[in-house]
Coordinates of C-alpha atoms and ligand atoms in Angstrom, one line a residue:
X271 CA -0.6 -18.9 14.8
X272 CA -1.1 -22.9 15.9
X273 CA 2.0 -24.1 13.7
X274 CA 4.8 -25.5 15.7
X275 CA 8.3 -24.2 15.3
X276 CA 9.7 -25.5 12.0
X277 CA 13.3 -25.7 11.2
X278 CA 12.5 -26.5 7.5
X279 CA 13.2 -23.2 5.8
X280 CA 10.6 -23.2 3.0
X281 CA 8.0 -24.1 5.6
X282 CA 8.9 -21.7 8.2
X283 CA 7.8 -19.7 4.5
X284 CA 5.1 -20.5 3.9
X285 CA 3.8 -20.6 7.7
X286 CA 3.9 -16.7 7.2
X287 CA 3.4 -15.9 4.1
X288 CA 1.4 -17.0 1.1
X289 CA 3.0 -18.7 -1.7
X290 CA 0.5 -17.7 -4.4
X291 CA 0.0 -13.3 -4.6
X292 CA -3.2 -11.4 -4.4
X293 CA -1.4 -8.8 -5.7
X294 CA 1.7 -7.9 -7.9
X295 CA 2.5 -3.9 -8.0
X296 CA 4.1 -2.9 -11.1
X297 CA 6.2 0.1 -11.4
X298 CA 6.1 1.3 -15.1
X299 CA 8.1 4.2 -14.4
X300 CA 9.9 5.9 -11.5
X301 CA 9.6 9.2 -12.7
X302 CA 6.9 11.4 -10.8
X303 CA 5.7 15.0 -12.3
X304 CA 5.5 16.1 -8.5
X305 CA 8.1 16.5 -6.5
X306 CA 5.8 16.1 -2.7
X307 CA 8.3 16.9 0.5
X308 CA 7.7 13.6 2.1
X309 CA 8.2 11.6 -0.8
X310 CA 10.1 8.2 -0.7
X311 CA 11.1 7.3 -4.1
X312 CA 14.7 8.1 -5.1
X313 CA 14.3 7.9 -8.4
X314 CA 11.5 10.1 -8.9
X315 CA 13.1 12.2 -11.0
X316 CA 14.9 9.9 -13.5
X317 CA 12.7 9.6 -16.7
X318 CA 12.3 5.8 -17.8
X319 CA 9.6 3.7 -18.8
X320 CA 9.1 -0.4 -18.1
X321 CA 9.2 -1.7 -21.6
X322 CA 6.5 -3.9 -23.4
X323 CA 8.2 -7.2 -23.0
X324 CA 8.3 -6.8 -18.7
X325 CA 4.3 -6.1 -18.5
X326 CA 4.1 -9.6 -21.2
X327 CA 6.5 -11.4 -19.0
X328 CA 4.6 -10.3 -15.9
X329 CA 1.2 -11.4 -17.6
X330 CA 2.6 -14.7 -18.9
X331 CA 3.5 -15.3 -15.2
X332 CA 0.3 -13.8 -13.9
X333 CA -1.4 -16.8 -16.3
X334 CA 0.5 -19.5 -14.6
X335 CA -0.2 -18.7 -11.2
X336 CA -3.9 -18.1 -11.6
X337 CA -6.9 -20.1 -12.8
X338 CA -10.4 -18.7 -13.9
X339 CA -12.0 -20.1 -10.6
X340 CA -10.1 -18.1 -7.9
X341 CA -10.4 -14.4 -6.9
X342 CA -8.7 -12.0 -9.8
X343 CA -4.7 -10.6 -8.9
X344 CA -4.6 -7.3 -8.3
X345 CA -2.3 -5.6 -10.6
X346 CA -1.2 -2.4 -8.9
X347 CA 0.2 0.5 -11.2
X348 CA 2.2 2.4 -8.5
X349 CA 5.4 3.8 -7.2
X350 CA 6.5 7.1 -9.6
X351 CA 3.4 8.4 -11.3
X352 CA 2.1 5.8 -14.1
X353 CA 0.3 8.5 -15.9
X354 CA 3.6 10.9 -16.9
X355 CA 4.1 7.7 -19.5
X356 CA 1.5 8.9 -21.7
X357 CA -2.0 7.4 -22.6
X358 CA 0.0 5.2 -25.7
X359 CA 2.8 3.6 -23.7
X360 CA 0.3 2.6 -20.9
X361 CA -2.2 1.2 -23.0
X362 CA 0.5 -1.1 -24.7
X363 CA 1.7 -2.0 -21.6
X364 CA -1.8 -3.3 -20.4
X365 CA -2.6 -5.2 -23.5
X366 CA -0.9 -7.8 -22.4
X367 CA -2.9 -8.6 -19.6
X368 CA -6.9 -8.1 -21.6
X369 CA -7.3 -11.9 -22.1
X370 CA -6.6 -12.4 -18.0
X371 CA -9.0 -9.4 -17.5
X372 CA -11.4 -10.8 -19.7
X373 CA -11.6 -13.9 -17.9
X374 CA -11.7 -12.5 -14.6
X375 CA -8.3 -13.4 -13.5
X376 CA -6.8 -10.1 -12.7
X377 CA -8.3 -6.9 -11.9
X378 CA -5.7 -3.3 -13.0
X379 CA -5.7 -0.4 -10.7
X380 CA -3.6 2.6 -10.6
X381 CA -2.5 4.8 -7.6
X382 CA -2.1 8.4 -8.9
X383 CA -1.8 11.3 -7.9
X384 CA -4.5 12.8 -10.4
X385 CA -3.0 16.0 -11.9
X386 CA -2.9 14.3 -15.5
X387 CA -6.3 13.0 -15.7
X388 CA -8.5 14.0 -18.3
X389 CA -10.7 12.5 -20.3
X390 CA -9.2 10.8 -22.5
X391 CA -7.3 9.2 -19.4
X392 CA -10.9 8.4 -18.0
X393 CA -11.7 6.4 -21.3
X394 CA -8.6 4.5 -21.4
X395 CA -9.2 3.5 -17.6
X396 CA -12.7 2.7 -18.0
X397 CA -11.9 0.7 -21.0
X398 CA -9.7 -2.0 -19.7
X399 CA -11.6 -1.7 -15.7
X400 CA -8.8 0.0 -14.2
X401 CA -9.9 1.0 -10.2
X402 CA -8.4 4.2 -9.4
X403 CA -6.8 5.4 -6.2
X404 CA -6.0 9.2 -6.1
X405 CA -3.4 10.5 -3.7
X406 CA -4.2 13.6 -2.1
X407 CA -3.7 15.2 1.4
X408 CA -7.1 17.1 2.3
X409 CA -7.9 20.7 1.5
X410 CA -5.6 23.2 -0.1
X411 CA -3.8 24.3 3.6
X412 CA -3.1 20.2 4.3
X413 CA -2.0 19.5 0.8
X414 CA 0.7 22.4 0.8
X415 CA 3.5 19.9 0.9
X416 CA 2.2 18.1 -2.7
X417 CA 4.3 20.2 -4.7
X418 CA 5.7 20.2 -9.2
X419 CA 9.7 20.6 -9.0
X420 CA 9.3 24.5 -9.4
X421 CA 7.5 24.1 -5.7
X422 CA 4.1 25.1 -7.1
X423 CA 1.7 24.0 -5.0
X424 CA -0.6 20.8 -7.5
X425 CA -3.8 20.8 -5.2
X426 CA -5.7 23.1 -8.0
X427 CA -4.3 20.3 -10.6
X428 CA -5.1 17.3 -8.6
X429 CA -9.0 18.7 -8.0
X430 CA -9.1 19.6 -11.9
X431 CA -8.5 15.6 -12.0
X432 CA -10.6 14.5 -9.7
X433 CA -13.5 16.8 -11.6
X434 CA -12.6 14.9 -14.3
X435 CA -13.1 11.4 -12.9
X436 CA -16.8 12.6 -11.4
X437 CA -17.7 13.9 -14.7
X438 CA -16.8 10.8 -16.5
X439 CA -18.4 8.8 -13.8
X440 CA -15.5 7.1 -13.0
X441 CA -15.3 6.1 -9.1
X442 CA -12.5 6.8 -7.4
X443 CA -10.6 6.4 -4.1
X444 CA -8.2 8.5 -2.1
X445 CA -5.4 7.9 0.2
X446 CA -4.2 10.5 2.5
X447 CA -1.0 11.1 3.8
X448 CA -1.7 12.1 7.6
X449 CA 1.2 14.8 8.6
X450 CA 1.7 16.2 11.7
X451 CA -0.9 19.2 10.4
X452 CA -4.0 17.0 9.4
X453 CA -2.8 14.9 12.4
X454 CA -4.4 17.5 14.5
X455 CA -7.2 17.9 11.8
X456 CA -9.0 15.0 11.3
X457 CA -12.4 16.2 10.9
X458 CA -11.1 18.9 8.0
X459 CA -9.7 16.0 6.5
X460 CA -12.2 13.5 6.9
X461 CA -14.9 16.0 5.7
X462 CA -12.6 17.7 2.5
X463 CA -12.0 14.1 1.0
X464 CA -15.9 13.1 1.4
X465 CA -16.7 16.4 0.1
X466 CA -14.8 15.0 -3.2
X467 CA -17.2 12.4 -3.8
X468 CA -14.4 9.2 -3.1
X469 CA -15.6 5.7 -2.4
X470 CA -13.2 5.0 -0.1
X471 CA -10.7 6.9 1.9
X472 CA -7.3 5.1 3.3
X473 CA -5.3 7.2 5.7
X474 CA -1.3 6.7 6.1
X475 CA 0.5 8.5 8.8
X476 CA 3.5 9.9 7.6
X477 CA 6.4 7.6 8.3
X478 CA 10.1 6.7 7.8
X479 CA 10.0 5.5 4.9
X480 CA 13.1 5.5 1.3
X481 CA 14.4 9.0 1.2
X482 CA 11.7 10.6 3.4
X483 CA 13.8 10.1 6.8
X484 CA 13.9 13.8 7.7
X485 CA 10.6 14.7 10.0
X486 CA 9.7 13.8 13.6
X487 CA 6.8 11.0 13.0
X488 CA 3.9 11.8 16.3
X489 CA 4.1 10.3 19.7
X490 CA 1.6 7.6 20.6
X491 CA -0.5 9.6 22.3
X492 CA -1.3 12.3 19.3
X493 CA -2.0 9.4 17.1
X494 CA -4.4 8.1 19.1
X495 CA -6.1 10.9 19.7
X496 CA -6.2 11.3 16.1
X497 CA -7.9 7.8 15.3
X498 CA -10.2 8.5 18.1
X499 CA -11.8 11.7 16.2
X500 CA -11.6 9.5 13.1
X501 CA -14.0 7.1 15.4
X502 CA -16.0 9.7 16.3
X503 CA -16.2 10.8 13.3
X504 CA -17.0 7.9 11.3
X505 CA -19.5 7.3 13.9
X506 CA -21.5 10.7 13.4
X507 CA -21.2 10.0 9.1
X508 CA -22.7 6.6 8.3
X509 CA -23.2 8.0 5.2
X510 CA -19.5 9.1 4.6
X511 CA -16.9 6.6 2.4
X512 CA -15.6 3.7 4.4
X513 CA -12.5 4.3 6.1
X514 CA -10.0 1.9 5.3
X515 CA -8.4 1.6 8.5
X516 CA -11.8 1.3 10.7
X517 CA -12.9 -1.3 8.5
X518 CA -10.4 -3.9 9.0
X519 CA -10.6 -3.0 12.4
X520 CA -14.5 -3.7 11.9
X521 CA -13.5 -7.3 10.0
X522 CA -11.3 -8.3 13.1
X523 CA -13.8 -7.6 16.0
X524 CA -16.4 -9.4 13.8
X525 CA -14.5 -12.6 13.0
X526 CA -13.8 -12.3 17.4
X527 CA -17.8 -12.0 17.9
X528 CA -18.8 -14.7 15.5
X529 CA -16.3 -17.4 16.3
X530 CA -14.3 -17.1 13.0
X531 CA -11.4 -15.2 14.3
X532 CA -8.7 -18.2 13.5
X533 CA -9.1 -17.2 9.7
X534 CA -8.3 -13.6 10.5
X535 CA -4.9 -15.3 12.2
X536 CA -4.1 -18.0 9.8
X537 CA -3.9 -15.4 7.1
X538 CA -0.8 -15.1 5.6
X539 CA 1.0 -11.8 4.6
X540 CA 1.0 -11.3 0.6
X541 CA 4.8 -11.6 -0.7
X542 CA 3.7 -8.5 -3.2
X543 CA 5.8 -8.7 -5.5
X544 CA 7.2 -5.5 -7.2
X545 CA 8.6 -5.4 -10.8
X546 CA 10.4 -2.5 -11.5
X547 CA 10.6 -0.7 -15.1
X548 CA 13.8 -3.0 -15.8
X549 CA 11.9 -5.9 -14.8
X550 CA 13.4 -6.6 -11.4
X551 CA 11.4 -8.3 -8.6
X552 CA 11.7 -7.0 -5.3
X553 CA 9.3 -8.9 -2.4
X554 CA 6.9 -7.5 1.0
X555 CA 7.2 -3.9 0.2
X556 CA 7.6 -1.7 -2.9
X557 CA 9.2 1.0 -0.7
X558 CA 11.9 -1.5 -1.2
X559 CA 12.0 -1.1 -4.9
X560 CA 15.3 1.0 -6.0
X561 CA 16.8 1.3 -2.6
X562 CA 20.0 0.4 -2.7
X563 CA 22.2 -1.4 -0.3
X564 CA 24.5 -3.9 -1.0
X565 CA 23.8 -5.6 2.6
X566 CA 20.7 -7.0 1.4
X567 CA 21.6 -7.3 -2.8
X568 CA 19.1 -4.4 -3.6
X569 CA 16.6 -6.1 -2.3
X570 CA 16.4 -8.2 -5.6
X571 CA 15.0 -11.6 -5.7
X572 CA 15.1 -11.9 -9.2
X573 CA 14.5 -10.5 -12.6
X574 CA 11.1 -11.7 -14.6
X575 CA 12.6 -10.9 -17.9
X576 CA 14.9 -14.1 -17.1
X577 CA 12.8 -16.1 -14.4
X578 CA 8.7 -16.4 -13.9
X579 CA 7.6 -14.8 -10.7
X580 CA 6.6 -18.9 -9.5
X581 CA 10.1 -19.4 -9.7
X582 CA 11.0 -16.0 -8.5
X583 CA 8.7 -17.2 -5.4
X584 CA 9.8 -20.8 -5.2
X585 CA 13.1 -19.3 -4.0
X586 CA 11.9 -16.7 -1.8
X587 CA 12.9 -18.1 1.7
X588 CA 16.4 -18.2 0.8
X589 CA 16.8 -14.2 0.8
X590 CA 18.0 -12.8 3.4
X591 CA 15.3 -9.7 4.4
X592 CA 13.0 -12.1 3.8
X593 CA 14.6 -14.8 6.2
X594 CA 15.2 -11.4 8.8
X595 CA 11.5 -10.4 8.4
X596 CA 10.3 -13.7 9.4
X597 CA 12.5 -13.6 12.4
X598 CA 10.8 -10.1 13.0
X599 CA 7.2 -12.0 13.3
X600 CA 8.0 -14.8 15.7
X601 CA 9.4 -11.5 17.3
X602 CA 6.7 -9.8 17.1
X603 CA 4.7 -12.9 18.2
X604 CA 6.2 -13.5 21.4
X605 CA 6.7 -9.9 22.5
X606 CA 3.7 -7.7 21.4
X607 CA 0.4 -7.3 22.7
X608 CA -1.1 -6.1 19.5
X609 CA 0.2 -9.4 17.6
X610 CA -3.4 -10.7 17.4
X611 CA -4.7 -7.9 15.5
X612 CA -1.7 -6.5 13.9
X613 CA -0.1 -9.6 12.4
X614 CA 3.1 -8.1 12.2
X615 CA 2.4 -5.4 9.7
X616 CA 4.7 -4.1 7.1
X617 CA 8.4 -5.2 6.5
X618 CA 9.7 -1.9 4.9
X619 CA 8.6 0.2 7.9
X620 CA 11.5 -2.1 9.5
X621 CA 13.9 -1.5 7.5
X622 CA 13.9 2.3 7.3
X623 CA 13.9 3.0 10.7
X624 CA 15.7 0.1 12.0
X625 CA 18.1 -0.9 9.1
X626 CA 17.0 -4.5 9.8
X627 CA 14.3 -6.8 9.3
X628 CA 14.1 -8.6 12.9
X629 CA 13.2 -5.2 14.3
X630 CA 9.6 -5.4 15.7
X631 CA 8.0 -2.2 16.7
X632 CA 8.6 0.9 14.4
X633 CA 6.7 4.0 14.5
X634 CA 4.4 3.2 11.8
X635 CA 2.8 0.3 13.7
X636 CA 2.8 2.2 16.9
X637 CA 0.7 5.4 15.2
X638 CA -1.2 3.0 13.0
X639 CA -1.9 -0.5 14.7
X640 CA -1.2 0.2 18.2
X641 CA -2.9 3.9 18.5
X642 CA -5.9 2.7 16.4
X643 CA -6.6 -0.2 18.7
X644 CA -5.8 1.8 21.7
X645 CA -8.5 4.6 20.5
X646 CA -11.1 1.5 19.7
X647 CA -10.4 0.4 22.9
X648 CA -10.9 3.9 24.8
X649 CA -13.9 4.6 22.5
X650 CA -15.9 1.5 23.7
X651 CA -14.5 1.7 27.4
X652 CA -16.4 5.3 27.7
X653 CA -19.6 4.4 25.1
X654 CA -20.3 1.4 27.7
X655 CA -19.7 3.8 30.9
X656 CA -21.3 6.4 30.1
Ligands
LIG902 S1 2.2 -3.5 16.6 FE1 4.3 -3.4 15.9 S2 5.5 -4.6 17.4 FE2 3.3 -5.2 17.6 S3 3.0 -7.0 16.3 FE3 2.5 -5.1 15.1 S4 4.5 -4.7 14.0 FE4 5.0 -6.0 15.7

């Protein structure tokens, strides 16, 4: 990044990260039907549901910080499974936002992980143009780990959702977690989720993240051999979905061909902020959200029951993760080779393996950034001498 050092707090801000979000994730409930090995979210089991009044306080702050001319926020329904509230509750909570969707200013999608949908689910998300991302792990013998709390395996309830999204017409993406199974998989993988008719597939390599601290993540080595088959792959199906991770790969080698490479590095990191069910804000990662520590205050940076989220984000340099995570940037500025393309990637990853925010390399970067550069790399040095 060109911008000299600054010793002006808000500045040294705002020279990472943007002050207005692209997108706001909104937890409506931490409860999750499932009960998946690797999952992060302590509170997956506690039944509670984000009342009316957050969603209205989110959209009234949504309003201020957006006009009709600029791209729409994303409003992310994530983090527990959004669809155990029940088709009444979630409806009420998106009424608030119709007039914003109606005018193009934010655009709703859900994460989920598929086992409730049904039709009526499919009318309700079609209604109000809500983009849905299913979470599911491959075929049946990868997907073992994506389990209900009597440890019955959900992959015959996911695909009975997924049915029902194709049958409604309702386009769909998936994201994968990668474990050290489908690691060694990728074509199974790759060729199960395009077999289930997905738009676009995102694949995250099972890390250290909340609660889910327990299993070895790979070595650098098996994860780029991984991303390599993925090349290979992707190479062989130019008629398979995108892959999320090749293509902004593909949009950084681009913007270094044509000359336009600068916006790819003046691009600031989202602050995404998180609301929780009790309305509390929590920035740069919603792993964050719920994980308790009195070191860092919970992580809170405010509540939008009793602040806007401009306010909320008018204040954000003075927390301390966030102040640590900037530190981790310049860190990872001056010491990494990957800087250019990575840009520092994600603060939670940090913090669960390192217990700090200044931290700069962490497994997730090295199997995701690192390994899938080092592949690109590899794949290009033998296409060009062969
Ligand atoms: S690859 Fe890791 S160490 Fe390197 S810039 Fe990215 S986050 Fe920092």
């Amino acid at each position: 990044m060109a911008c000299p050092p600054t010793s002006d707090p808000r500045a040294r801000y705002l020279r990472w990260i943007s002050d207005r979000p692209r997108q706001v994730v909104l937890q409506p409930t931490t409860f999750c039907n499932l009960d998946c090995s690797y999952c992060y979210l302590p509170g997956r089991a506690v039944k509670n549901a984000m009342p009316v009044e957050v969603a209205a306080a989110v959209a009234r702050s949504v309003t201020e910080l957006t006009d009709a001319s600029g791209p729409p926020v994303r409003i992310i329904w994530h983090a527990g499974e959004p669809l155990t509230l029940g088709r009444v509750r979630f409806a009420e909570l998106l009424a608030p936002f119709e007039s914003l969707r109606a005018e193009g200013r934010v655009q709703h999608a859900v994460q989920t992980n598929a086992t409730l949908i049904d039709d009526r689910w499919c009318d309700l998300l079609a209604v109000h143009g809500v983009r849905v991302g299913v979470s599911v792990d491959g075929p049946r013998v990868l997907n073992a780990r994506r389990v209900d709390r009597a440890g019955r395996a959900a992959f015959d309830r996911i695909l009975r959702g997924i049915g029902a999204l194709r049958e409604y017409g309702l386009p769909f993406s998936v994201i994968s977690v990668v474990s050290r199974e489908s690691l060694h998989a990728p074509e199974a993988l790759l060729d199960h989720l395009t077999a289930l008719g997905c738009r676009s597939i995102g694949l995250n390599i099972e890390e250290y993240e909340g609660v889910n601290t327990g299993r070895a993540v790979p070595d650098l080595g098996d994860a780029v051999d991984f991303w390599a088959r993925v090349l290979t792959w992707s190479h062989h199906r130019p008629d398979a979905p995108p892959v999320r991770e090749l293509d902004r790969l593909g949009s950084y080698l681009r913007m270094t061909r044509d000359g336009t490479r600068p916006q790819w590095e003046d691009a600031r990191h989202d602050p995404i902020p998180t609301v929780t069910a009790n309305g509390d804000v929590v920035l740069l990662s919603p792993e964050l959200a719920d994980t308790r520590t009195s070191a860092y205050d919970d992580f809170r940076a405010g509540n939008i029951l009793r602040q806007p989220l401009a306010a909320i984000l008018a204040d954000a340099h003075r927390l301390r993760y966030v102040t640590e995570f900037l530190t981790g940037l310049d860190n990872c500025r001056t010491s990494c080779d990957f800087f250019d393309f990575c840009r520092g990637s994600q603060a939670g990853n940090r913090y669960f393996e390192h217990g700090t925010f200044t931290a700069t390399e962490t497994a997730y970067c090295r199997s995701t950034e690192q390994a899938l550069v080092i592949a690109a790399a590899d794949t290009t040095r033998k296409d060009t001498t062969a």
